[in-house]
mmCIF file of C-alpha atoms and ligand atoms in Angstrom:
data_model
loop_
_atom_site.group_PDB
_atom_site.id
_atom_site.type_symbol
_atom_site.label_atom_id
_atom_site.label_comp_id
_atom_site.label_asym_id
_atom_site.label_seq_id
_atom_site.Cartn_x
_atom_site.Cartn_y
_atom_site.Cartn_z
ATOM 1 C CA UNK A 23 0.000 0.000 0.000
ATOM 2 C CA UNK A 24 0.847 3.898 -0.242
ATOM 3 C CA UNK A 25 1.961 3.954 3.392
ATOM 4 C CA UNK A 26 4.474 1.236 2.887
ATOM 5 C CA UNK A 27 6.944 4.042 0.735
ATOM 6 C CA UNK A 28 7.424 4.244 -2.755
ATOM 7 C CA UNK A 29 9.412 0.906 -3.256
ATOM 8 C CA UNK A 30 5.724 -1.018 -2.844
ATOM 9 C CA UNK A 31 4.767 0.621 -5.847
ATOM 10 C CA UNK A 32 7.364 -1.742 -7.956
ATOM 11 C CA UNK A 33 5.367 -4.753 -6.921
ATOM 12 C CA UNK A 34 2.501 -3.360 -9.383
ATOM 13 C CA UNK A 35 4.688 -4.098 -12.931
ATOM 14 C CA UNK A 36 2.213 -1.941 -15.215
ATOM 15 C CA UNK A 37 3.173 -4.893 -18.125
ATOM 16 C CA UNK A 38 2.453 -7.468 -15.999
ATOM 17 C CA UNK A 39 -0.987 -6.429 -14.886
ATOM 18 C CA UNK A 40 -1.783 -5.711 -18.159
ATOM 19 C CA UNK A 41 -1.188 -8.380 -19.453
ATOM 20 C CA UNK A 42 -2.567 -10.686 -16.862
ATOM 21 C CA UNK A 43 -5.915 -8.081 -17.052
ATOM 22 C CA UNK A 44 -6.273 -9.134 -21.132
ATOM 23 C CA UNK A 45 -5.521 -12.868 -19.875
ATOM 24 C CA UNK A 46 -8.054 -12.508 -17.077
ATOM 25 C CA UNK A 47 -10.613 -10.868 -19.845
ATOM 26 C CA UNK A 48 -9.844 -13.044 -22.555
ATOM 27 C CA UNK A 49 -10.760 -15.994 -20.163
ATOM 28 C CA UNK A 50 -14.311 -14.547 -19.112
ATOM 29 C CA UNK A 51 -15.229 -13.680 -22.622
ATOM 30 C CA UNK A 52 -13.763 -17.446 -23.613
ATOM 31 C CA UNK A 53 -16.008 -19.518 -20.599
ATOM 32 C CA UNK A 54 -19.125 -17.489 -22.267
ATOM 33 C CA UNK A 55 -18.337 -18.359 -26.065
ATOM 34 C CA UNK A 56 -19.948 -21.606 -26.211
ATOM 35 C CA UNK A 57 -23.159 -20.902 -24.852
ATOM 36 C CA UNK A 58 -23.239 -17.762 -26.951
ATOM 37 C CA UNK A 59 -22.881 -19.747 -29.772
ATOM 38 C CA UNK A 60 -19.445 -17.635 -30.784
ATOM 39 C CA UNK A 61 -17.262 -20.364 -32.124
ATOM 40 C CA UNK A 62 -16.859 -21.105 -36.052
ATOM 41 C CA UNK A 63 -15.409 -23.837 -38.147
ATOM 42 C CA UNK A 64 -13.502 -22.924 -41.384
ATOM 43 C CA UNK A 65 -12.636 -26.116 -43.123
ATOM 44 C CA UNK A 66 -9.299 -25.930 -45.348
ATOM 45 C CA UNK A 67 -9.392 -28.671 -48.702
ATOM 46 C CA UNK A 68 -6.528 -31.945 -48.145
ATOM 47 C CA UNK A 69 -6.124 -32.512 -51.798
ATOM 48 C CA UNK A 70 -5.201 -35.977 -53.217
ATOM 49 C CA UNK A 71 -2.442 -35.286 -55.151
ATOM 50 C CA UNK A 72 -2.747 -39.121 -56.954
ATOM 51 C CA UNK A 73 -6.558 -38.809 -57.983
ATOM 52 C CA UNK A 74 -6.508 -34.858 -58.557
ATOM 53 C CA UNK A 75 -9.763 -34.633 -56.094
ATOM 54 C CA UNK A 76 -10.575 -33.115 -52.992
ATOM 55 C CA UNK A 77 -10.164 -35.655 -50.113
ATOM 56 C CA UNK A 78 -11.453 -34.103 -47.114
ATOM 57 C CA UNK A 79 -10.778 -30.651 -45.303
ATOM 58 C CA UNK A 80 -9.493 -30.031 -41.711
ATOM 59 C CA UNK A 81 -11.766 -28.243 -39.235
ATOM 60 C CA UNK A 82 -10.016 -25.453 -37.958
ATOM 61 C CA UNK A 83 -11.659 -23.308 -35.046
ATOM 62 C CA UNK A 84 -12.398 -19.829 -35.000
ATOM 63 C CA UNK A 85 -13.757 -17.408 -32.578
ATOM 64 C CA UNK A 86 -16.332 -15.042 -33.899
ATOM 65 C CA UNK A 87 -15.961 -12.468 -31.152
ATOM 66 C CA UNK A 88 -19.143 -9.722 -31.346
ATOM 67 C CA UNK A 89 -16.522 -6.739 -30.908
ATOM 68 C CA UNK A 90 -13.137 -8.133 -31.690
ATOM 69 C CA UNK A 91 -14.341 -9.843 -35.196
ATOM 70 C CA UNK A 92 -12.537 -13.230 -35.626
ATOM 71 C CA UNK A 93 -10.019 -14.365 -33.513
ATOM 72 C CA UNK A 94 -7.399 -16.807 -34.601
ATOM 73 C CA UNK A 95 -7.137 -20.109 -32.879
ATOM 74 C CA UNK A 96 -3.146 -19.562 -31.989
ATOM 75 C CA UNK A 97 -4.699 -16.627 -29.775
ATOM 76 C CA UNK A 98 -7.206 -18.474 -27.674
ATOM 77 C CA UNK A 99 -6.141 -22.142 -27.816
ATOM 78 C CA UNK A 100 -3.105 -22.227 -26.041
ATOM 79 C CA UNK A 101 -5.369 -20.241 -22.484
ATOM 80 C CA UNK A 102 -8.542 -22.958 -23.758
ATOM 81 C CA UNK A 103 -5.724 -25.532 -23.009
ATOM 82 C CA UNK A 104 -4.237 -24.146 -19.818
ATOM 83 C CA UNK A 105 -7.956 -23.698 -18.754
ATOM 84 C CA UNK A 106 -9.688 -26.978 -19.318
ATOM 85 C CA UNK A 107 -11.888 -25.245 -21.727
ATOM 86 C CA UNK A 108 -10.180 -27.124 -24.565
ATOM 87 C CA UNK A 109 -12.346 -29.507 -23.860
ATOM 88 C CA UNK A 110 -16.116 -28.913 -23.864
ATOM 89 C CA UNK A 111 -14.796 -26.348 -27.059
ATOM 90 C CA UNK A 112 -13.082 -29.559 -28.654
ATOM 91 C CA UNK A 113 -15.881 -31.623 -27.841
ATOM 92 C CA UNK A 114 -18.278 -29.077 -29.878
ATOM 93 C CA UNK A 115 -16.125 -29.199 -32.885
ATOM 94 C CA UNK A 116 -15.779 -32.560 -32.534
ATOM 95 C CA UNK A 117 -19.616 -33.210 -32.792
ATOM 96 C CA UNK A 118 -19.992 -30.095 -35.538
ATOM 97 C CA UNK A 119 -17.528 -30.635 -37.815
ATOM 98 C CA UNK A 120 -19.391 -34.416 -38.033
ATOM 99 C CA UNK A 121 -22.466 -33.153 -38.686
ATOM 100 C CA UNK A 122 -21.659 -30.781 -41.423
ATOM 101 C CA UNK A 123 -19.500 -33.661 -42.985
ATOM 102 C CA UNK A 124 -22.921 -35.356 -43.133
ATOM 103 C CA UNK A 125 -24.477 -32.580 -44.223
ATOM 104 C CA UNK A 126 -22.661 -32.575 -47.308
ATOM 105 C CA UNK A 127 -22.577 -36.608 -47.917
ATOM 106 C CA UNK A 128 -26.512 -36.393 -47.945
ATOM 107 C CA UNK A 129 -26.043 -33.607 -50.555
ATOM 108 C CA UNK A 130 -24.545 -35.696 -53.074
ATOM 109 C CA UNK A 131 -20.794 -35.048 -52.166
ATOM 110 C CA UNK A 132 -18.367 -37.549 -52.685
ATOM 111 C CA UNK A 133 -17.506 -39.228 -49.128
ATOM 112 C CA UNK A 134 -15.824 -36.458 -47.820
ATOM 113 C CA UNK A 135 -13.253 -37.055 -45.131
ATOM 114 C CA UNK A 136 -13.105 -34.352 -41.898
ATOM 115 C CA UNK A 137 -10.263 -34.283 -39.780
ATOM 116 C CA UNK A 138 -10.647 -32.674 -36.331
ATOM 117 C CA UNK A 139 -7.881 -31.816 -34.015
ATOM 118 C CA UNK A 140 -7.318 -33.000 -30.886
ATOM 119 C CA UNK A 141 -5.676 -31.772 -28.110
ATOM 120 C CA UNK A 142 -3.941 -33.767 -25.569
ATOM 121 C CA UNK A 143 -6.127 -32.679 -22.739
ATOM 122 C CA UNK A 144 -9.116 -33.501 -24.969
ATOM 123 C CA UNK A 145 -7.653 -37.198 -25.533
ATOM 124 C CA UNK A 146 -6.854 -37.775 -21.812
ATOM 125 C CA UNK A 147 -10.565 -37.395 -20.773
ATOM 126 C CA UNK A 148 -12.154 -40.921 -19.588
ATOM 127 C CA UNK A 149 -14.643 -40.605 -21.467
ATOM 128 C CA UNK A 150 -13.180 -39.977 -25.040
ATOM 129 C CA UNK A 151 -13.741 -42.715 -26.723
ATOM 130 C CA UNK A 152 -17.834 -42.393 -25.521
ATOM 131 C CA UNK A 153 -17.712 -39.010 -26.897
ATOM 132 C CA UNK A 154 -16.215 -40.162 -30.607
ATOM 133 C CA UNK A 155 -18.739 -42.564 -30.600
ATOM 134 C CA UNK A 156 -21.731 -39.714 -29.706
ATOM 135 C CA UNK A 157 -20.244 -37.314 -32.126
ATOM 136 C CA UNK A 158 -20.402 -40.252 -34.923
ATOM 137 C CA UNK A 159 -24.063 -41.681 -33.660
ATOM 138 C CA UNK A 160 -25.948 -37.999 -33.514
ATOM 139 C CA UNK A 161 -24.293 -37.183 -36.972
ATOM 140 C CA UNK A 162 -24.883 -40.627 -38.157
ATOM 141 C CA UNK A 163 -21.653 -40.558 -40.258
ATOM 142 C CA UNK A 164 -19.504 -43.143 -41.190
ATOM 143 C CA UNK A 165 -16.667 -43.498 -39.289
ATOM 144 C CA UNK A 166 -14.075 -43.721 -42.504
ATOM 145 C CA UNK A 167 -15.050 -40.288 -42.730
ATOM 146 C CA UNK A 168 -13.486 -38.834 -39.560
ATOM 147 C CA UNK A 169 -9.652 -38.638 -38.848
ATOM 148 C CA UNK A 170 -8.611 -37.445 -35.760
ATOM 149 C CA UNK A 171 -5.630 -35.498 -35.556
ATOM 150 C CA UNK A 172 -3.075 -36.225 -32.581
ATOM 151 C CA UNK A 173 0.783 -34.676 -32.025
ATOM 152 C CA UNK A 174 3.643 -36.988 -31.466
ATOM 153 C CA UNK A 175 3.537 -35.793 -28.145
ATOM 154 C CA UNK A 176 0.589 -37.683 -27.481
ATOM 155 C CA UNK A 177 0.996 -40.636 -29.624
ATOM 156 C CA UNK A 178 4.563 -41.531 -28.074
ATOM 157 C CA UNK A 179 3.153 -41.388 -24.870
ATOM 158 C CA UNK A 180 3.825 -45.153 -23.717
ATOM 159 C CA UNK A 181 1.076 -44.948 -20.897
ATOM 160 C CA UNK A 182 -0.976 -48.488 -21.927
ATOM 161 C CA UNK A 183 -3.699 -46.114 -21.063
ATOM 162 C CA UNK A 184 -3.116 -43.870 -24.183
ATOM 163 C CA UNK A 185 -2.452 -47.100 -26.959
ATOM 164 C CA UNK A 186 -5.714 -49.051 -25.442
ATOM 165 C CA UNK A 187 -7.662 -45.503 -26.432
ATOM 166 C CA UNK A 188 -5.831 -45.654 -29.855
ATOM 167 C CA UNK A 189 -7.034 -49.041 -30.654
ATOM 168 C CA UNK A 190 -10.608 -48.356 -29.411
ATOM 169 C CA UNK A 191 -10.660 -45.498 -31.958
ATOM 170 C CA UNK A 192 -8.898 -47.654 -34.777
ATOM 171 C CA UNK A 193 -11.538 -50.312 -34.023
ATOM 172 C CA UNK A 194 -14.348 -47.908 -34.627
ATOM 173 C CA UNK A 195 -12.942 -47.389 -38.153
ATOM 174 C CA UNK A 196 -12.225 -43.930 -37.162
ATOM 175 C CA UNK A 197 -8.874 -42.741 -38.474
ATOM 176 C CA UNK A 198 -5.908 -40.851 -37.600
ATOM 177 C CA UNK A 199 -3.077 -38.866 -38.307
ATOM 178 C CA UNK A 200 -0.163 -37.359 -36.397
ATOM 179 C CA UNK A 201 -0.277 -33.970 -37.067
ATOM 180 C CA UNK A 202 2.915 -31.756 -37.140
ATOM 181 C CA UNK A 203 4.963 -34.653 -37.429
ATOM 182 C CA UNK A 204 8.830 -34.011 -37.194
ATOM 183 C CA UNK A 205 8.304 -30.987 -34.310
ATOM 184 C CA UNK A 206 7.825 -33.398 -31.350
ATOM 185 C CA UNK A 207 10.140 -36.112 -29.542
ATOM 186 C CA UNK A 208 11.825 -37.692 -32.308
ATOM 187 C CA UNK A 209 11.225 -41.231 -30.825
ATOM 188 C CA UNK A 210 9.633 -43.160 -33.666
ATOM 189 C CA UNK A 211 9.464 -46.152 -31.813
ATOM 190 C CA UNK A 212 5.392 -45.711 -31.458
ATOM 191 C CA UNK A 213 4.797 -45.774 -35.110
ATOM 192 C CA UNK A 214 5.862 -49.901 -34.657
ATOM 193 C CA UNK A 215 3.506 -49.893 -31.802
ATOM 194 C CA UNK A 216 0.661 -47.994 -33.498
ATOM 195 C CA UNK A 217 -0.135 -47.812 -36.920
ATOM 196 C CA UNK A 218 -1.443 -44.480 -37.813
ATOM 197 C CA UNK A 219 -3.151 -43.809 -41.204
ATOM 198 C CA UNK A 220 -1.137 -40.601 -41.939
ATOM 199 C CA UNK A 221 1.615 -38.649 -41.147
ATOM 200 C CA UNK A 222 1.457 -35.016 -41.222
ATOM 201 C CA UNK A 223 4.703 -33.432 -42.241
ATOM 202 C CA UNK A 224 4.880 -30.117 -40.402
ATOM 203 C CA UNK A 225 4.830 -26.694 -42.636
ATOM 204 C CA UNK A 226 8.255 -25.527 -41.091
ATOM 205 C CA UNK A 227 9.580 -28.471 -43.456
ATOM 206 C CA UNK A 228 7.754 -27.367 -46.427
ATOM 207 C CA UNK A 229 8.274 -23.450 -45.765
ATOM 208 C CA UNK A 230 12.054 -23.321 -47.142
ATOM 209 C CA UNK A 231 11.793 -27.004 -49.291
ATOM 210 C CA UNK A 232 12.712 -25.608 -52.423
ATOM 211 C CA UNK A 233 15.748 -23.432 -51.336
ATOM 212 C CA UNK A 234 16.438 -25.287 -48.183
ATOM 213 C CA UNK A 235 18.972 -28.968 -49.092
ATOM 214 C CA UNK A 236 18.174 -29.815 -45.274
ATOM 215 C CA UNK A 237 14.675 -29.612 -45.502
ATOM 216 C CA UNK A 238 14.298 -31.115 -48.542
ATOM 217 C CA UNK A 239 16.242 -34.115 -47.589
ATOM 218 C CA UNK A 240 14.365 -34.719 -44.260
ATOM 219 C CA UNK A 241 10.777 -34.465 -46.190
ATOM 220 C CA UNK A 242 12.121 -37.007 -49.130
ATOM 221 C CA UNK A 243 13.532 -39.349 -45.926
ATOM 222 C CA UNK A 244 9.931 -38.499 -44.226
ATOM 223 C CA UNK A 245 7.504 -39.497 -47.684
ATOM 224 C CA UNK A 246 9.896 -42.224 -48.122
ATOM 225 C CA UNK A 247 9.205 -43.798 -44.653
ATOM 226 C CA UNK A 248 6.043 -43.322 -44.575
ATOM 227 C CA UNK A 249 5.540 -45.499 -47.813
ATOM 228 C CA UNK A 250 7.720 -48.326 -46.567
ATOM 229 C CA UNK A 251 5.405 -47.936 -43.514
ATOM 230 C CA UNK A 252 2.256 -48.216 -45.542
ATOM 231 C CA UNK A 253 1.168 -45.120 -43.922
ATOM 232 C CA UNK A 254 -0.421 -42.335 -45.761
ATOM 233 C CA UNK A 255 2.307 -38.710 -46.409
ATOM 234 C CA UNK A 256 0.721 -35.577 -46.185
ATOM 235 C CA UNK A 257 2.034 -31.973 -46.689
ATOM 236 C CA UNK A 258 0.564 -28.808 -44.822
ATOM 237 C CA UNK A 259 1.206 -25.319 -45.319
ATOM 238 C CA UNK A 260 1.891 -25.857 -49.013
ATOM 239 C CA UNK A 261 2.350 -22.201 -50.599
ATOM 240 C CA UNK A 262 4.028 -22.211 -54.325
ATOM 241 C CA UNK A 263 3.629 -24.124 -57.095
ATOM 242 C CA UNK A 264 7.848 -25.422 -56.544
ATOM 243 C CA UNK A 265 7.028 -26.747 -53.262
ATOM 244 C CA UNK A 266 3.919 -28.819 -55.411
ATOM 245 C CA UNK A 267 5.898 -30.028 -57.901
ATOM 246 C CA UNK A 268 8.655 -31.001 -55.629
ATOM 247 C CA UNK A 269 6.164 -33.046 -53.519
ATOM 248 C CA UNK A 270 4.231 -34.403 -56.686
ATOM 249 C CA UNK A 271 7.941 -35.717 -57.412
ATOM 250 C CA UNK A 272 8.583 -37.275 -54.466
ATOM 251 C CA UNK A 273 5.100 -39.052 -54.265
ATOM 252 C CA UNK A 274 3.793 -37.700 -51.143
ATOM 253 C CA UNK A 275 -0.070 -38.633 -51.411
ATOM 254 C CA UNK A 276 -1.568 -35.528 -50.184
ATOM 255 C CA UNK A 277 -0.947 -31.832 -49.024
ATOM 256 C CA UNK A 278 -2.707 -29.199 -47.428
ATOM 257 C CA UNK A 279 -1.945 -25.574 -47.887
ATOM 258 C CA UNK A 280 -2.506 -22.020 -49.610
ATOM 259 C CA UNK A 281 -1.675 -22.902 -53.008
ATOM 260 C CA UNK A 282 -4.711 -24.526 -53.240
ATOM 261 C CA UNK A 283 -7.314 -22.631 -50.561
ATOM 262 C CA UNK A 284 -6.895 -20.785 -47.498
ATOM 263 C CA UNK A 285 -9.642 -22.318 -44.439
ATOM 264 C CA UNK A 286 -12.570 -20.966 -45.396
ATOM 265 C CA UNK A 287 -16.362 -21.009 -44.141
ATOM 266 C CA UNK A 288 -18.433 -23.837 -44.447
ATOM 267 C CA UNK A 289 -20.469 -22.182 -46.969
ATOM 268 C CA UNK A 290 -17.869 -21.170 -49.077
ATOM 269 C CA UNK A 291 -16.184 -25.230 -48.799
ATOM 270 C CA UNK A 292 -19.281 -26.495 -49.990
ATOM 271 C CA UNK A 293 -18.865 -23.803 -53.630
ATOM 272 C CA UNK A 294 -15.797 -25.037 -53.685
ATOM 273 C CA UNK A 295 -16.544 -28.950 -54.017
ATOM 274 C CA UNK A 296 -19.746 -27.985 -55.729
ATOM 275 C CA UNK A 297 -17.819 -26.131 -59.157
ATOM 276 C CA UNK A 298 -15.120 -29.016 -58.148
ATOM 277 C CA UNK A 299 -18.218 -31.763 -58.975
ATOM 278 C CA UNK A 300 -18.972 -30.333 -62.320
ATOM 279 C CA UNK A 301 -15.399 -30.526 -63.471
HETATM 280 P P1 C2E B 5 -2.543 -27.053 -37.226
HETATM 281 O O1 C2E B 5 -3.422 -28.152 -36.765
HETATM 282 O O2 C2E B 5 -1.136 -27.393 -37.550
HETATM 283 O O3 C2E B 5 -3.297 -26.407 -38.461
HETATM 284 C C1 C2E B 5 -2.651 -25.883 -39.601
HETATM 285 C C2 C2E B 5 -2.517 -24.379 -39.530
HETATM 286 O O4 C2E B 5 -1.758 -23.950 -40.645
HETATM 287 C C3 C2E B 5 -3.834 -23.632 -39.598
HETATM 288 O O5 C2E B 5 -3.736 -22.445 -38.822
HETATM 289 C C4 C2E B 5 -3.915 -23.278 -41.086
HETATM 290 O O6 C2E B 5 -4.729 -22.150 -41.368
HETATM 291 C C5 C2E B 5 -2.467 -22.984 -41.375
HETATM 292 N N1 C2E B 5 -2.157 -23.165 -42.786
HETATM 293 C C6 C2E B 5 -2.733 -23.991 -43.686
HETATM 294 N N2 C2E B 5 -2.152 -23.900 -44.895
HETATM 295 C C7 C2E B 5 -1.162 -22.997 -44.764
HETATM 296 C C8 C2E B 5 -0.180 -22.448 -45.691
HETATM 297 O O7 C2E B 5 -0.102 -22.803 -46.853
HETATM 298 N N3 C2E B 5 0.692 -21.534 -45.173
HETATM 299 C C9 C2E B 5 0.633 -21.105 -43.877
HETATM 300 N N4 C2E B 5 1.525 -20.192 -43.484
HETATM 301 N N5 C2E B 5 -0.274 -21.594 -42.989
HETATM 302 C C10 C2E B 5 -1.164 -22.520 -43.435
HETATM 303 P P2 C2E B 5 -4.917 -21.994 -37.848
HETATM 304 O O8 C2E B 5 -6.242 -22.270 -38.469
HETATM 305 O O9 C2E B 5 -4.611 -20.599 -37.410
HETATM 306 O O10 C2E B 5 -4.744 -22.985 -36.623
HETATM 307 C C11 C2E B 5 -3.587 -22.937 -35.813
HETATM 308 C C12 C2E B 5 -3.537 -24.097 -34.859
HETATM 309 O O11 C2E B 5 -4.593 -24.022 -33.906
HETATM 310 C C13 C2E B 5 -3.703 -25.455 -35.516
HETATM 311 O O12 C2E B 5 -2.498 -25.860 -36.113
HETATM 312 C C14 C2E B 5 -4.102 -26.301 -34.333
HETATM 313 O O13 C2E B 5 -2.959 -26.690 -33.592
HETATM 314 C C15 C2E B 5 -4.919 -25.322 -33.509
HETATM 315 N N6 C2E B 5 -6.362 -25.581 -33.740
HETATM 316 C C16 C2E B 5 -7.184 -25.103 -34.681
HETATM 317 N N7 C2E B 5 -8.437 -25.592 -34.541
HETATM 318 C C17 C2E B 5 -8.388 -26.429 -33.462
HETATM 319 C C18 C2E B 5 -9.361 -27.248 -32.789
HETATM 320 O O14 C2E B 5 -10.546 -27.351 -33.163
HETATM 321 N N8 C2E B 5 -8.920 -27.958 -31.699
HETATM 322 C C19 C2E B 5 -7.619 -27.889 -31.270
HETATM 323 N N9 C2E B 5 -7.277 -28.619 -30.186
HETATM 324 N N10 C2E B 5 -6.696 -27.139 -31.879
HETATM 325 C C20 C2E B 5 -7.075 -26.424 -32.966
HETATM 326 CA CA1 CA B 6 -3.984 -30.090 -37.500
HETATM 327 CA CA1 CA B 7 -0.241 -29.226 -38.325
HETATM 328 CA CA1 CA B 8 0.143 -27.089 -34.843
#
């Protein structure tokens, strides 16, 4: 307090309560999103490079804020996460993304194939596999057409706990990938134990690929594996047209990025597929 001298004053950093203010406000606006109906999904294409055709699309959260507009997932996930609120928001675009994916089979799309992210804390609930199977049972879609995306993080994780809730997913016929593969513990020990349908090669791989040697060896060594593995290669963050062509060369099966579509809203996906279908 004032009486204490001016020395007390230094315990009140002016950046730190800031900042821990916007925290503090970012988590009271974030604990009244879902009820307010606030969140959106923008789905982003996963091309087939073999067949030329749109396999699926990634849900990827965003938070339609009614004064700050749209905020980014890197700017709320990482407090969601921290909070426990990763996982009733998770959960909900979980169930969504499922019933859009629906949606759009009953419409005459091709089988579609959505792939939802999940975050550690989301996978460690008891309950997970229950909730896979909800998500699937009030959409009523197929389970070939969800992938669930995990990090090496989790996948590695050599708890019995963690591989039992694997196989319980595989044995729904659900899929999944590793997502930002290459970025986490470089044990690849679990992919012996596990066999995942798809690897994700991380976008910090594919950023410098064409003017990078390092890179470019370690995503030929990574598309390589993968096929010996029988496991599915994927790209993300695809940008030019060299980084394509490189890939195309190399035979990865699929990529993800700009050069084809940014995410976009679900209503602007399903234009996409629709001019896509009359190809
Ligand atoms: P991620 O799962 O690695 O998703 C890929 C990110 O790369 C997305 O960012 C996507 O918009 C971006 N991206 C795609 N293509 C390109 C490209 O060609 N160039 C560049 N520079 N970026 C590209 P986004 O949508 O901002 O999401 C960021 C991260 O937030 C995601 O990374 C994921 O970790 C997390 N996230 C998003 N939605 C969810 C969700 O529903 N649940 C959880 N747990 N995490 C989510
Ligand atoms: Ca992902
Ligand atoms: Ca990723
Ligand atoms: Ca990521």
């Amino acid at each position: 307090s004032k009486e204490k001298g001016g020395n007390s004053y230094h315990y009140y950093h002016p950046e730190m309560n800031k900042r821990s203010l916007h925290r503090l406000n970012l988590e009271i606006h974030l604990r009244k999103a879902l009820e307010r109906n606030e969140f959106v999904i923008y789905y982003q294409p996963i091309v087939d490079l073999r067949q030329g055709t749109v396999f699926g699309m990634e849900a990827l959260v965003r938070w339609q804020h009614p004064e700050w507009g749209l905020v980014s997932p890197g700017e709320f996930i990482p407090l969601a996460e921290e909070t426990g609120l990763i996982v009733p928001i998770g959960n909900w675009v979980l169930k969504e993304a499922c019933i859009q994916t629906k949606a759009w089979q009953k419409k005459g799309y091709p089988s579609l194939v959505v792939s939802v992210n999940i975050s550690a804390i989301q996978f460690h609930q008891i309950h997970f596999v229950q909730i896979v199977m909800n998500a699937l049972e009030e959409s009523g879609l197929s389970p070939d057409q969800l992938c669930l995306e995990i990090t090496e993080n989790v996948a590695m994780n050599n708890v019995p706990y963690i591989i039992e809730t694997m196989q319980r997913i595989k044995a729904l016929g659900v899929r999944i990938s590793i997502d930002d593969f290459g970025t986490g513990y470089s044990s690849l020990s679990y992919l012996k134990r596990f066999r995942v349908n798809t690897l994700k090669i991380d976008q910090s791989f594919i950023r410098d690929l064409t003017c990078d040697e390092d890179n470019a060896a370690i995503v030929t060594a990574l598309i390589a594996m993968s096929h010996r593995l029988k496991i599915k290669s994927l790209a993300e963050g695809v940008e030019t047209k060299e980084q394509l062509d490189f890939l195309m060369s190399q035979g990865c099966d699929k990529i993800q990025g700009f050069v084809f579509s940014k995410p976009i809203p679900a209503a602007d996906f399903e234009l996409m597929i629709q001019k896509n279908k009359q190809l």
